mmCIF file of N, CA and C in Angstrom:
data_model
loop_
_atom_site.group_PDB
_atom_site.id
_atom_site.type_symbol
_atom_site.label_atom_id
_atom_site.label_comp_id
_atom_site.label_asym_id
_atom_site.label_seq_id
_atom_site.Cartn_x
_atom_site.Cartn_y
_atom_site.Cartn_z
ATOM 1 N N MET A 1 29.619 -98.565 -30.747
ATOM 2 C CA MET A 1 28.381 -98.066 -31.528
ATOM 3 C C MET A 1 27.531 -97.002 -30.920
ATOM 4 N N LYS A 2 27.220 -97.273 -29.610
ATOM 5 C CA LYS A 2 26.483 -96.337 -28.884
ATOM 6 C C LYS A 2 27.316 -95.066 -28.648
ATOM 7 N N ALA A 3 28.707 -95.163 -28.562
ATOM 8 C CA ALA A 3 29.403 -93.738 -28.505
ATOM 9 C C ALA A 3 29.168 -92.879 -29.806
ATOM 10 N N VAL A 4 29.134 -93.618 -31.063
ATOM 11 C CA VAL A 4 29.006 -93.030 -32.307
ATOM 12 C C VAL A 4 27.508 -92.277 -32.267
ATOM 13 N N PHE A 5 26.589 -93.075 -32.057
ATOM 14 C CA PHE A 5 25.124 -92.574 -32.004
ATOM 15 C C PHE A 5 25.275 -91.377 -30.878
ATOM 16 N N ILE A 6 25.557 -91.335 -29.876
ATOM 17 C CA ILE A 6 25.497 -90.385 -28.834
ATOM 18 C C ILE A 6 26.380 -89.080 -29.412
ATOM 19 N N PHE A 7 27.464 -89.439 -30.093
ATOM 20 C CA PHE A 7 28.205 -88.284 -30.590
ATOM 21 C C PHE A 7 27.288 -87.537 -31.839
ATOM 22 N N ALA A 8 26.683 -88.620 -32.699
ATOM 23 C CA ALA A 8 25.953 -87.937 -33.738
ATOM 24 C C ALA A 8 24.843 -87.119 -33.219
ATOM 25 N N LEU A 9 24.139 -87.590 -32.247
ATOM 26 C CA LEU A 9 23.024 -87.007 -31.367
ATOM 27 C C LEU A 9 23.321 -85.626 -30.934
ATOM 28 N N ILE A 10 24.658 -85.542 -30.393
ATOM 29 C CA ILE A 10 25.005 -84.230 -29.763
ATOM 30 C C ILE A 10 25.368 -83.112 -30.862
ATOM 31 N N VAL A 11 25.918 -83.776 -31.989
ATOM 32 C CA VAL A 11 26.203 -82.881 -33.044
ATOM 33 C C VAL A 11 25.029 -82.390 -33.700
ATOM 34 N N CYS A 12 23.856 -83.352 -33.807
ATOM 35 C CA CYS A 12 22.706 -82.690 -34.562
ATOM 36 C C CYS A 12 22.010 -81.964 -33.653
ATOM 37 N N ILE A 13 21.849 -81.744 -32.501
ATOM 38 C CA ILE A 13 21.281 -81.101 -31.383
ATOM 39 C C ILE A 13 22.170 -79.798 -31.460
ATOM 40 N N ASN A 14 23.399 -79.783 -31.335
ATOM 41 C CA ASN A 14 24.047 -78.481 -31.456
ATOM 42 C C ASN A 14 23.927 -77.760 -32.956
ATOM 43 N N ALA A 15 23.617 -78.573 -33.842
ATOM 44 C CA ALA A 15 23.771 -77.808 -35.165
ATOM 45 C C ALA A 15 22.394 -77.565 -35.584
ATOM 46 N N TYR A 16 21.293 -77.912 -34.875
ATOM 47 C CA TYR A 16 20.002 -77.442 -35.005
ATOM 48 C C TYR A 16 19.510 -76.200 -35.512
ATOM 49 N N PRO A 17 20.050 -75.372 -34.805
ATOM 50 C CA PRO A 17 19.793 -73.954 -35.149
ATOM 51 C C PRO A 17 20.286 -73.447 -36.523
ATOM 52 N N TYR A 18 21.169 -74.135 -37.092
ATOM 53 C CA TYR A 18 21.521 -73.825 -38.485
ATOM 54 C C TYR A 18 20.877 -74.417 -39.603
ATOM 55 N N PHE A 19 20.031 -75.378 -39.201
ATOM 56 C CA PHE A 19 19.242 -75.908 -40.366
ATOM 57 C C PHE A 19 17.639 -75.792 -39.760
ATOM 58 N N GLY A 20 16.877 -76.287 -40.552
ATOM 59 C CA GLY A 20 15.330 -76.332 -40.280
ATOM 60 C C GLY A 20 14.809 -74.906 -40.439
ATOM 61 N N VAL A 21 15.131 -74.333 -41.644
ATOM 62 C CA VAL A 21 14.388 -73.076 -41.610
ATOM 63 C C VAL A 21 13.450 -72.932 -42.798
ATOM 64 N N SER A 22 12.238 -73.016 -42.601
ATOM 65 C CA SER A 22 11.106 -73.106 -43.571
ATOM 66 C C SER A 22 11.251 -71.718 -44.516
ATOM 67 N N ALA A 23 11.072 -71.894 -45.937
ATOM 68 C CA ALA A 23 10.940 -70.782 -46.804
ATOM 69 C C ALA A 23 9.973 -69.740 -46.330
ATOM 70 N N VAL A 24 8.765 -70.333 -45.869
ATOM 71 C CA VAL A 24 7.623 -69.443 -45.465
ATOM 72 C C VAL A 24 7.949 -68.512 -44.297
ATOM 73 N N GLU A 25 8.734 -69.252 -43.232
ATOM 74 C CA GLU A 25 9.057 -68.574 -42.067
ATOM 75 C C GLU A 25 9.881 -67.329 -42.550
ATOM 76 N N LYS A 26 10.915 -67.603 -43.352
ATOM 77 C CA LYS A 26 11.851 -66.660 -43.881
ATOM 78 C C LYS A 26 11.148 -65.582 -44.716
ATOM 79 N N GLU A 27 10.307 -65.833 -45.678
ATOM 80 C CA GLU A 27 9.723 -65.058 -46.371
ATOM 81 C C GLU A 27 8.820 -63.973 -45.488
ATOM 82 N N ILE A 28 8.115 -64.371 -44.413
ATOM 83 C CA ILE A 28 7.537 -63.594 -43.501
ATOM 84 C C ILE A 28 8.250 -62.825 -42.558
ATOM 85 N N ALA A 29 9.389 -63.203 -42.167
ATOM 86 C CA ALA A 29 10.333 -62.522 -41.764
ATOM 87 C C ALA A 29 10.955 -61.369 -42.476
ATOM 88 N N GLU A 30 11.241 -61.756 -43.832
ATOM 89 C CA GLU A 30 11.734 -60.772 -44.877
ATOM 90 C C GLU A 30 10.645 -59.542 -44.907
ATOM 91 N N GLN A 31 9.384 -59.848 -45.098
ATOM 92 C CA GLN A 31 8.386 -58.941 -45.248
ATOM 93 C C GLN A 31 8.218 -57.940 -44.016
ATOM 94 N N LYS A 32 8.289 -58.731 -42.725
ATOM 95 C CA LYS A 32 8.165 -57.978 -41.603
ATOM 96 C C LYS A 32 9.226 -56.890 -41.633
ATOM 97 N N VAL A 33 10.495 -57.468 -41.882
ATOM 98 C CA VAL A 33 11.774 -56.444 -41.721
ATOM 99 C C VAL A 33 11.594 -55.363 -42.624
ATOM 100 N N SER A 34 11.218 -55.743 -43.994
ATOM 101 C CA SER A 34 11.045 -54.644 -44.932
ATOM 102 C C SER A 34 9.798 -53.316 -44.490
ATOM 103 N N MET A 35 9.044 -53.871 -44.093
ATOM 104 C CA MET A 35 7.930 -52.983 -43.304
ATOM 105 C C MET A 35 8.499 -52.240 -42.203
ATOM 106 N N ILE A 36 9.123 -52.744 -41.248
ATOM 107 C CA ILE A 36 9.789 -52.204 -40.230
ATOM 108 C C ILE A 36 10.822 -51.051 -40.613
ATOM 109 N N ASP A 37 11.705 -51.621 -41.422
ATOM 110 C CA ASP A 37 12.796 -50.753 -42.099
ATOM 111 C C ASP A 37 11.965 -49.472 -42.783
ATOM 112 N N ALA A 38 10.953 -49.618 -43.571
ATOM 113 C CA ALA A 38 10.316 -48.489 -44.030
ATOM 114 C C ALA A 38 9.886 -47.527 -43.133
ATOM 115 N N ARG A 39 9.297 -48.116 -42.073
ATOM 116 C CA ARG A 39 8.889 -47.289 -40.821
ATOM 117 C C ARG A 39 9.770 -46.552 -40.288
ATOM 118 N N ILE A 40 11.041 -47.116 -40.188
ATOM 119 C CA ILE A 40 12.058 -46.225 -39.529
ATOM 120 C C ILE A 40 12.545 -45.341 -40.447
ATOM 121 N N GLU A 41 12.626 -45.640 -41.738
ATOM 122 C CA GLU A 41 13.210 -44.557 -42.632
ATOM 123 C C GLU A 41 12.118 -43.328 -42.739
ATOM 124 N N ASN A 42 10.758 -43.814 -42.536
ATOM 125 C CA ASN A 42 9.712 -42.628 -42.667
ATOM 126 C C ASN A 42 9.811 -41.598 -41.185
ATOM 127 N N LEU A 43 10.155 -42.386 -40.019
ATOM 128 C CA LEU A 43 10.183 -41.848 -38.800
ATOM 129 C C LEU A 43 11.578 -40.813 -38.939
ATOM 130 N N GLU A 44 12.405 -41.321 -39.496
ATOM 131 C CA GLU A 44 13.781 -40.503 -39.518
ATOM 132 C C GLU A 44 13.650 -39.386 -40.283
ATOM 133 N N ASP A 45 12.953 -39.356 -41.457
ATOM 134 C CA ASP A 45 12.439 -38.305 -42.374
ATOM 135 C C ASP A 45 11.711 -37.323 -41.515
ATOM 136 N N ILE A 46 10.658 -37.701 -40.930
ATOM 137 C CA ILE A 46 9.958 -36.768 -39.958
ATOM 138 C C ILE A 46 10.659 -36.118 -38.901
ATOM 139 N N ARG A 47 11.878 -36.950 -38.378
ATOM 140 C CA ARG A 47 12.636 -36.222 -37.619
ATOM 141 C C ARG A 47 13.518 -35.259 -38.187
ATOM 142 N N ARG A 48 14.047 -35.323 -39.392
ATOM 143 C CA ARG A 48 14.855 -34.608 -40.071
ATOM 144 C C ARG A 48 13.909 -33.157 -40.279
ATOM 145 N N ARG A 49 12.515 -33.384 -40.880
ATOM 146 C CA ARG A 49 11.995 -32.249 -40.942
ATOM 147 C C ARG A 49 11.617 -31.368 -39.740
ATOM 148 N N LEU A 50 11.384 -32.215 -38.725
ATOM 149 C CA LEU A 50 11.342 -31.477 -37.397
ATOM 150 C C LEU A 50 12.379 -30.607 -36.976
ATOM 151 N N LEU A 51 13.553 -31.209 -37.251
ATOM 152 C CA LEU A 51 14.709 -30.569 -36.856
ATOM 153 C C LEU A 51 15.117 -29.239 -37.654
ATOM 154 N N ASP A 52 14.681 -29.462 -38.847
ATOM 155 C CA ASP A 52 14.746 -28.263 -39.823
ATOM 156 C C ASP A 52 13.984 -27.147 -39.405
ATOM 157 N N ALA A 53 12.557 -27.630 -39.057
ATOM 158 C CA ALA A 53 11.564 -26.529 -38.542
ATOM 159 C C ALA A 53 12.187 -26.053 -37.249
ATOM 160 N N LEU A 54 12.872 -26.566 -36.315
ATOM 161 C CA LEU A 54 13.283 -26.105 -35.161
ATOM 162 C C LEU A 54 14.286 -25.095 -35.554
ATOM 163 N N ASP A 55 15.329 -25.608 -36.359
ATOM 164 C CA ASP A 55 16.358 -24.775 -36.695
ATOM 165 C C ASP A 55 15.879 -23.137 -37.367
ATOM 166 N N ALA A 56 14.929 -23.215 -38.364
ATOM 167 C CA ALA A 56 14.182 -22.097 -38.899
ATOM 168 C C ALA A 56 13.508 -21.318 -37.697
ATOM 169 N N THR A 57 12.969 -22.222 -36.767
ATOM 170 C CA THR A 57 12.273 -21.268 -35.576
ATOM 171 C C THR A 57 13.271 -20.626 -34.744
ATOM 172 N N TYR A 58 14.533 -21.172 -34.544
ATOM 173 C CA TYR A 58 15.548 -20.512 -33.711
ATOM 174 C C TYR A 58 15.939 -19.474 -34.455
ATOM 175 N N GLU A 59 16.251 -19.511 -35.754
ATOM 176 C CA GLU A 59 16.623 -18.233 -36.609
ATOM 177 C C GLU A 59 15.530 -17.167 -36.584
ATOM 178 N N ASP A 60 14.346 -17.545 -36.618
ATOM 179 C CA ASP A 60 13.335 -16.477 -36.531
ATOM 180 C C ASP A 60 13.182 -15.765 -35.048
ATOM 181 N N MET A 61 13.559 -16.663 -34.122
ATOM 182 C CA MET A 61 13.703 -16.269 -32.923
ATOM 183 C C MET A 61 14.567 -15.241 -32.637
ATOM 184 N N PHE A 62 15.824 -15.385 -33.145
ATOM 185 C CA PHE A 62 16.838 -14.412 -32.844
ATOM 186 C C PHE A 62 16.795 -13.349 -34.013
ATOM 187 N N ASN A 63 16.290 -13.343 -34.877
ATOM 188 C CA ASN A 63 16.022 -12.301 -35.785
ATOM 189 C C ASN A 63 14.832 -11.203 -35.368
ATOM 190 N N SER A 64 13.950 -11.805 -34.751
ATOM 191 C CA SER A 64 12.763 -11.067 -34.246
ATOM 192 C C SER A 64 13.069 -9.927 -33.214
ATOM 193 N N GLY A 65 12.584 -8.840 -33.191
ATOM 194 C CA GLY A 65 12.899 -7.600 -32.235
ATOM 195 C C GLY A 65 11.694 -7.806 -31.099
ATOM 196 N N CYS A 66 10.685 -8.193 -31.569
ATOM 197 C CA CYS A 66 9.504 -8.037 -30.388
ATOM 198 C C CYS A 66 9.589 -9.069 -29.662
ATOM 199 N N THR A 67 9.259 -8.669 -28.127
ATOM 200 C CA THR A 67 9.377 -9.725 -27.077
ATOM 201 C C THR A 67 8.349 -10.480 -27.148
ATOM 202 N N LYS A 68 6.970 -10.188 -27.579
ATOM 203 C CA LYS A 68 5.891 -11.082 -27.790
ATOM 204 C C LYS A 68 6.110 -12.043 -28.834
ATOM 205 N N ALA A 69 6.847 -11.753 -29.936
ATOM 206 C CA ALA A 69 7.083 -12.691 -30.908
ATOM 207 C C ALA A 69 8.145 -13.603 -30.278
ATOM 208 N N LYS A 70 9.108 -13.246 -29.723
ATOM 209 C CA LYS A 70 9.921 -14.128 -29.070
ATOM 210 C C LYS A 70 9.410 -15.123 -27.972
ATOM 211 N N ALA A 71 8.337 -14.699 -27.169
ATOM 212 C CA ALA A 71 7.750 -15.614 -26.587
ATOM 213 C C ALA A 71 6.951 -16.498 -27.010
ATOM 214 N N GLN A 72 6.286 -16.061 -28.049
ATOM 215 C CA GLN A 72 5.482 -17.167 -28.955
ATOM 216 C C GLN A 72 6.413 -18.151 -29.632
ATOM 217 N N LEU A 73 7.532 -17.699 -30.137
ATOM 218 C CA LEU A 73 8.441 -18.613 -30.834
ATOM 219 C C LEU A 73 9.116 -19.463 -29.773
ATOM 220 N N LYS A 74 9.353 -19.105 -28.551
ATOM 221 C CA LYS A 74 9.707 -19.969 -27.677
ATOM 222 C C LYS A 74 8.922 -21.297 -27.336
ATOM 223 N N LYS A 75 7.864 -20.873 -27.193
ATOM 224 C CA LYS A 75 6.498 -21.915 -26.982
ATOM 225 C C LYS A 75 6.499 -22.950 -28.309
ATOM 226 N N VAL A 76 6.772 -22.325 -29.404
ATOM 227 C CA VAL A 76 6.931 -23.239 -30.633
ATOM 228 C C VAL A 76 8.016 -24.089 -30.508
ATOM 229 N N VAL A 77 9.249 -23.525 -30.202
ATOM 230 C CA VAL A 77 10.381 -24.508 -29.816
ATOM 231 C C VAL A 77 10.257 -25.432 -28.892
ATOM 232 N N GLN A 78 9.462 -25.222 -27.714
ATOM 233 C CA GLN A 78 9.165 -26.354 -26.906
ATOM 234 C C GLN A 78 8.355 -27.418 -27.300
ATOM 235 N N GLU A 79 7.284 -27.008 -28.120
ATOM 236 C CA GLU A 79 6.429 -27.929 -28.636
ATOM 237 C C GLU A 79 7.228 -28.809 -29.891
ATOM 238 N N LEU A 80 8.120 -28.281 -30.379
ATOM 239 C CA LEU A 80 8.847 -28.878 -31.470
ATOM 240 C C LEU A 80 9.820 -29.987 -30.797
ATOM 241 N N ARG A 81 10.328 -29.530 -29.551
ATOM 242 C CA ARG A 81 11.227 -30.326 -28.993
ATOM 243 C C ARG A 81 10.546 -31.532 -28.359
ATOM 244 N N LYS A 82 9.554 -31.331 -27.802
ATOM 245 C CA LYS A 82 8.506 -32.514 -27.379
ATOM 246 C C LYS A 82 8.235 -33.266 -28.575
ATOM 247 N N LYS A 83 7.788 -32.915 -29.785
ATOM 248 C CA LYS A 83 7.587 -33.571 -30.773
ATOM 249 C C LYS A 83 8.872 -34.504 -31.261
ATOM 250 N N ILE A 84 10.125 -33.952 -31.293
ATOM 251 C CA ILE A 84 11.216 -34.610 -31.564
ATOM 252 C C ILE A 84 11.453 -35.797 -30.672
ATOM 253 N N VAL A 85 11.481 -35.637 -29.341
ATOM 254 C CA VAL A 85 11.428 -36.594 -28.402
ATOM 255 C C VAL A 85 10.581 -37.558 -28.392
ATOM 256 N N ARG A 86 9.222 -37.235 -29.020
ATOM 257 C CA ARG A 86 8.203 -38.497 -29.252
ATOM 258 C C ARG A 86 8.493 -39.337 -30.437
ATOM 259 N N VAL A 87 9.080 -38.655 -31.488
ATOM 260 C CA VAL A 87 9.441 -39.388 -32.707
ATOM 261 C C VAL A 87 10.749 -40.164 -32.347
ATOM 262 N N ASP A 88 11.605 -39.733 -31.475
ATOM 263 C CA ASP A 88 12.794 -40.537 -31.240
ATOM 264 C C ASP A 88 12.585 -41.744 -30.356
ATOM 265 N N SER A 89 11.422 -41.678 -29.428
ATOM 266 C CA SER A 89 11.011 -42.787 -28.793
ATOM 267 C C SER A 89 10.293 -43.870 -29.659
ATOM 268 N N LYS A 90 9.530 -43.317 -30.602
ATOM 269 C CA LYS A 90 8.980 -44.161 -31.707
ATOM 270 C C LYS A 90 9.920 -44.848 -32.620
ATOM 271 N N ILE A 91 11.047 -44.146 -32.924
ATOM 272 C CA ILE A 91 12.232 -44.681 -33.740
ATOM 273 C C ILE A 91 12.767 -45.894 -33.006
ATOM 274 N N SER A 92 13.174 -45.659 -31.374
ATOM 275 C CA SER A 92 13.838 -46.599 -30.734
ATOM 276 C C SER A 92 12.879 -48.014 -30.617
ATOM 277 N N SER A 93 11.605 -47.718 -30.272
ATOM 278 C CA SER A 93 10.608 -48.799 -30.068
ATOM 279 C C SER A 93 10.598 -49.506 -31.556
ATOM 280 N N THR A 94 10.604 -48.890 -32.643
ATOM 281 C CA THR A 94 10.519 -49.537 -33.806
ATOM 282 C C THR A 94 11.809 -50.474 -33.954
ATOM 283 N N LYS A 95 12.798 -49.795 -33.733
ATOM 284 C CA LYS A 95 14.346 -50.530 -33.735
ATOM 285 C C LYS A 95 14.334 -51.771 -32.983
ATOM 286 N N SER A 96 13.546 -51.740 -31.709
ATOM 287 C CA SER A 96 13.655 -52.908 -30.952
ATOM 288 C C SER A 96 12.648 -53.869 -31.564
ATOM 289 N N LEU A 97 11.704 -53.529 -32.137
ATOM 290 C CA LEU A 97 10.858 -54.493 -32.759
ATOM 291 C C LEU A 97 11.489 -55.355 -34.019
ATOM 292 N N LEU A 98 12.434 -54.433 -34.683
ATOM 293 C CA LEU A 98 13.240 -55.024 -35.603
ATOM 294 C C LEU A 98 14.194 -56.129 -35.025
ATOM 295 N N THR A 99 14.651 -55.838 -33.953
ATOM 296 C CA THR A 99 15.486 -56.919 -33.234
ATOM 297 C C THR A 99 14.754 -58.019 -32.845
ATOM 298 N N LYS A 100 13.534 -57.829 -32.438
ATOM 299 C CA LYS A 100 12.739 -58.941 -31.963
ATOM 300 C C LYS A 100 12.557 -59.859 -33.020
ATOM 301 N N VAL A 101 12.192 -59.427 -34.108
ATOM 302 C CA VAL A 101 11.943 -59.982 -35.319
ATOM 303 C C VAL A 101 13.130 -60.968 -35.652
ATOM 304 N N LEU A 102 14.317 -60.195 -35.803
ATOM 305 C CA LEU A 102 15.464 -60.918 -36.192
ATOM 306 C C LEU A 102 15.976 -61.922 -35.348
ATOM 307 N N SER A 103 15.854 -61.517 -34.060
ATOM 308 C CA SER A 103 16.551 -62.578 -32.998
ATOM 309 C C SER A 103 15.725 -63.795 -32.910
ATOM 310 N N GLY A 104 14.332 -63.625 -33.514
ATOM 311 C CA GLY A 104 13.367 -64.942 -33.476
ATOM 312 C C GLY A 104 13.892 -66.024 -34.398
ATOM 313 N N LEU A 105 14.889 -65.498 -35.284
ATOM 314 C CA LEU A 105 15.366 -66.517 -36.427
ATOM 315 C C LEU A 105 16.396 -67.253 -35.901
ATOM 316 N N ASN A 106 16.807 -68.439 -36.623
ATOM 317 C CA ASN A 106 17.814 -69.034 -36.460
ATOM 318 C C ASN A 106 19.024 -68.229 -37.122
ATOM 319 N N PRO A 107 20.352 -68.415 -36.911
ATOM 320 C CA PRO A 107 21.570 -67.612 -37.373
ATOM 321 C C PRO A 107 21.511 -67.678 -38.745
ATOM 322 N N ARG A 108 21.430 -68.815 -39.634
ATOM 323 C CA ARG A 108 21.347 -68.803 -40.895
ATOM 324 C C ARG A 108 20.200 -67.999 -41.664
ATOM 325 N N ALA A 109 19.152 -68.059 -41.236
ATOM 326 C CA ALA A 109 17.996 -67.391 -41.675
ATOM 327 C C ALA A 109 18.207 -65.854 -41.383
ATOM 328 N N ARG A 110 18.524 -65.643 -40.202
ATOM 329 C CA ARG A 110 18.759 -64.299 -39.870
ATOM 330 C C ARG A 110 19.872 -63.410 -40.883
ATOM 331 N N ASN A 111 20.782 -64.322 -41.063
ATOM 332 C CA ASN A 111 22.116 -63.517 -41.840
ATOM 333 C C ASN A 111 21.260 -63.638 -43.253
ATOM 334 N N SER A 112 20.608 -64.397 -43.665
ATOM 335 C CA SER A 112 19.773 -64.352 -45.199
ATOM 336 C C SER A 112 18.865 -63.169 -45.283
ATOM 337 N N VAL A 113 18.202 -62.969 -44.026
ATOM 338 C CA VAL A 113 17.329 -62.064 -43.970
ATOM 339 C C VAL A 113 17.934 -60.436 -44.169
ATOM 340 N N ILE A 114 18.976 -60.364 -43.334
ATOM 341 C CA ILE A 114 19.608 -59.199 -43.219
ATOM 342 C C ILE A 114 20.273 -58.795 -44.754
ATOM 343 N N ARG A 115 20.907 -59.806 -45.174
ATOM 344 C CA ARG A 115 21.532 -59.419 -46.506
ATOM 345 C C ARG A 115 20.426 -59.225 -47.614
ATOM 346 N N HIS A 116 19.217 -60.137 -47.738
ATOM 347 C CA HIS A 116 18.220 -59.841 -48.606
ATOM 348 C C HIS A 116 17.579 -58.662 -48.534
ATOM 349 N N CYS A 117 17.183 -58.292 -47.370
ATOM 350 C CA CYS A 117 16.510 -56.903 -46.988
ATOM 351 C C CYS A 117 17.371 -55.707 -46.831
ATOM 352 N N LYS A 118 18.830 -55.967 -46.842
ATOM 353 C CA LYS A 118 19.793 -55.121 -46.692
ATOM 354 C C LYS A 118 19.538 -53.996 -45.571
ATOM 355 N N VAL A 119 19.318 -54.650 -44.268
ATOM 356 C CA VAL A 119 19.096 -54.191 -42.972
ATOM 357 C C VAL A 119 20.512 -53.382 -42.820
ATOM 358 N N GLU A 120 20.174 -52.267 -42.226
ATOM 359 C CA GLU A 120 21.571 -51.441 -41.856
ATOM 360 C C GLU A 120 22.118 -52.340 -40.749
ATOM 361 N N ARG A 121 23.536 -52.400 -40.902
ATOM 362 C CA ARG A 121 24.330 -53.065 -40.046
ATOM 363 C C ARG A 121 24.065 -52.665 -38.539
ATOM 364 N N ARG A 122 23.933 -51.277 -38.285
ATOM 365 C CA ARG A 122 23.872 -50.752 -37.043
ATOM 366 C C ARG A 122 22.699 -51.503 -36.176
ATOM 367 N N PHE A 123 21.577 -51.860 -37.029
ATOM 368 C CA PHE A 123 20.476 -52.287 -36.393
ATOM 369 C C PHE A 123 20.801 -53.868 -35.968
ATOM 370 N N ALA A 124 21.363 -54.462 -37.130
ATOM 371 C CA ALA A 124 21.496 -55.964 -37.099
ATOM 372 C C ALA A 124 22.927 -56.196 -36.104
ATOM 373 N N LYS A 125 23.627 -55.313 -35.858
ATOM 374 C CA LYS A 125 24.963 -55.757 -35.305
ATOM 375 C C LYS A 125 24.830 -56.263 -33.842
ATOM 376 N N ARG A 126 23.910 -55.871 -33.121
ATOM 377 C CA ARG A 126 23.573 -56.703 -31.838
ATOM 378 C C ARG A 126 23.402 -58.099 -32.003
ATOM 379 N N LEU A 127 22.833 -58.559 -32.964
ATOM 380 C CA LEU A 127 22.361 -59.869 -33.348
ATOM 381 C C LEU A 127 23.591 -60.737 -33.959
ATOM 382 N N LEU A 128 24.430 -60.128 -34.658
ATOM 383 C CA LEU A 128 25.327 -61.112 -35.245
ATOM 384 C C LEU A 128 26.478 -61.371 -34.151
#
């Protein structure tokens, strides 16, 4: 009888991460993930616009004949590159925030949140 009790206790302890998900906790996680995902999309859109501006600036730089204009455009290119690097770092920090939120959940809740919020697999891949 003791053996059955100990076995049942071990099974319950090992299975605990798959049970015990409160609906409120899951709902809060879904809201956080949705907000973070929207922030990532916004930052990626900003990054795309900066890259388009950088491309246009390079085109203007190669088409301009004046050396003063080229020097000015080089400064603009340097500033755009710095801004792109800043946006990239913000994107990576936001992605790490997403992984922190998802890693705080148990496996069943995590999978449910990923499916419900349609989190991109590349973000959630590390956690699955």
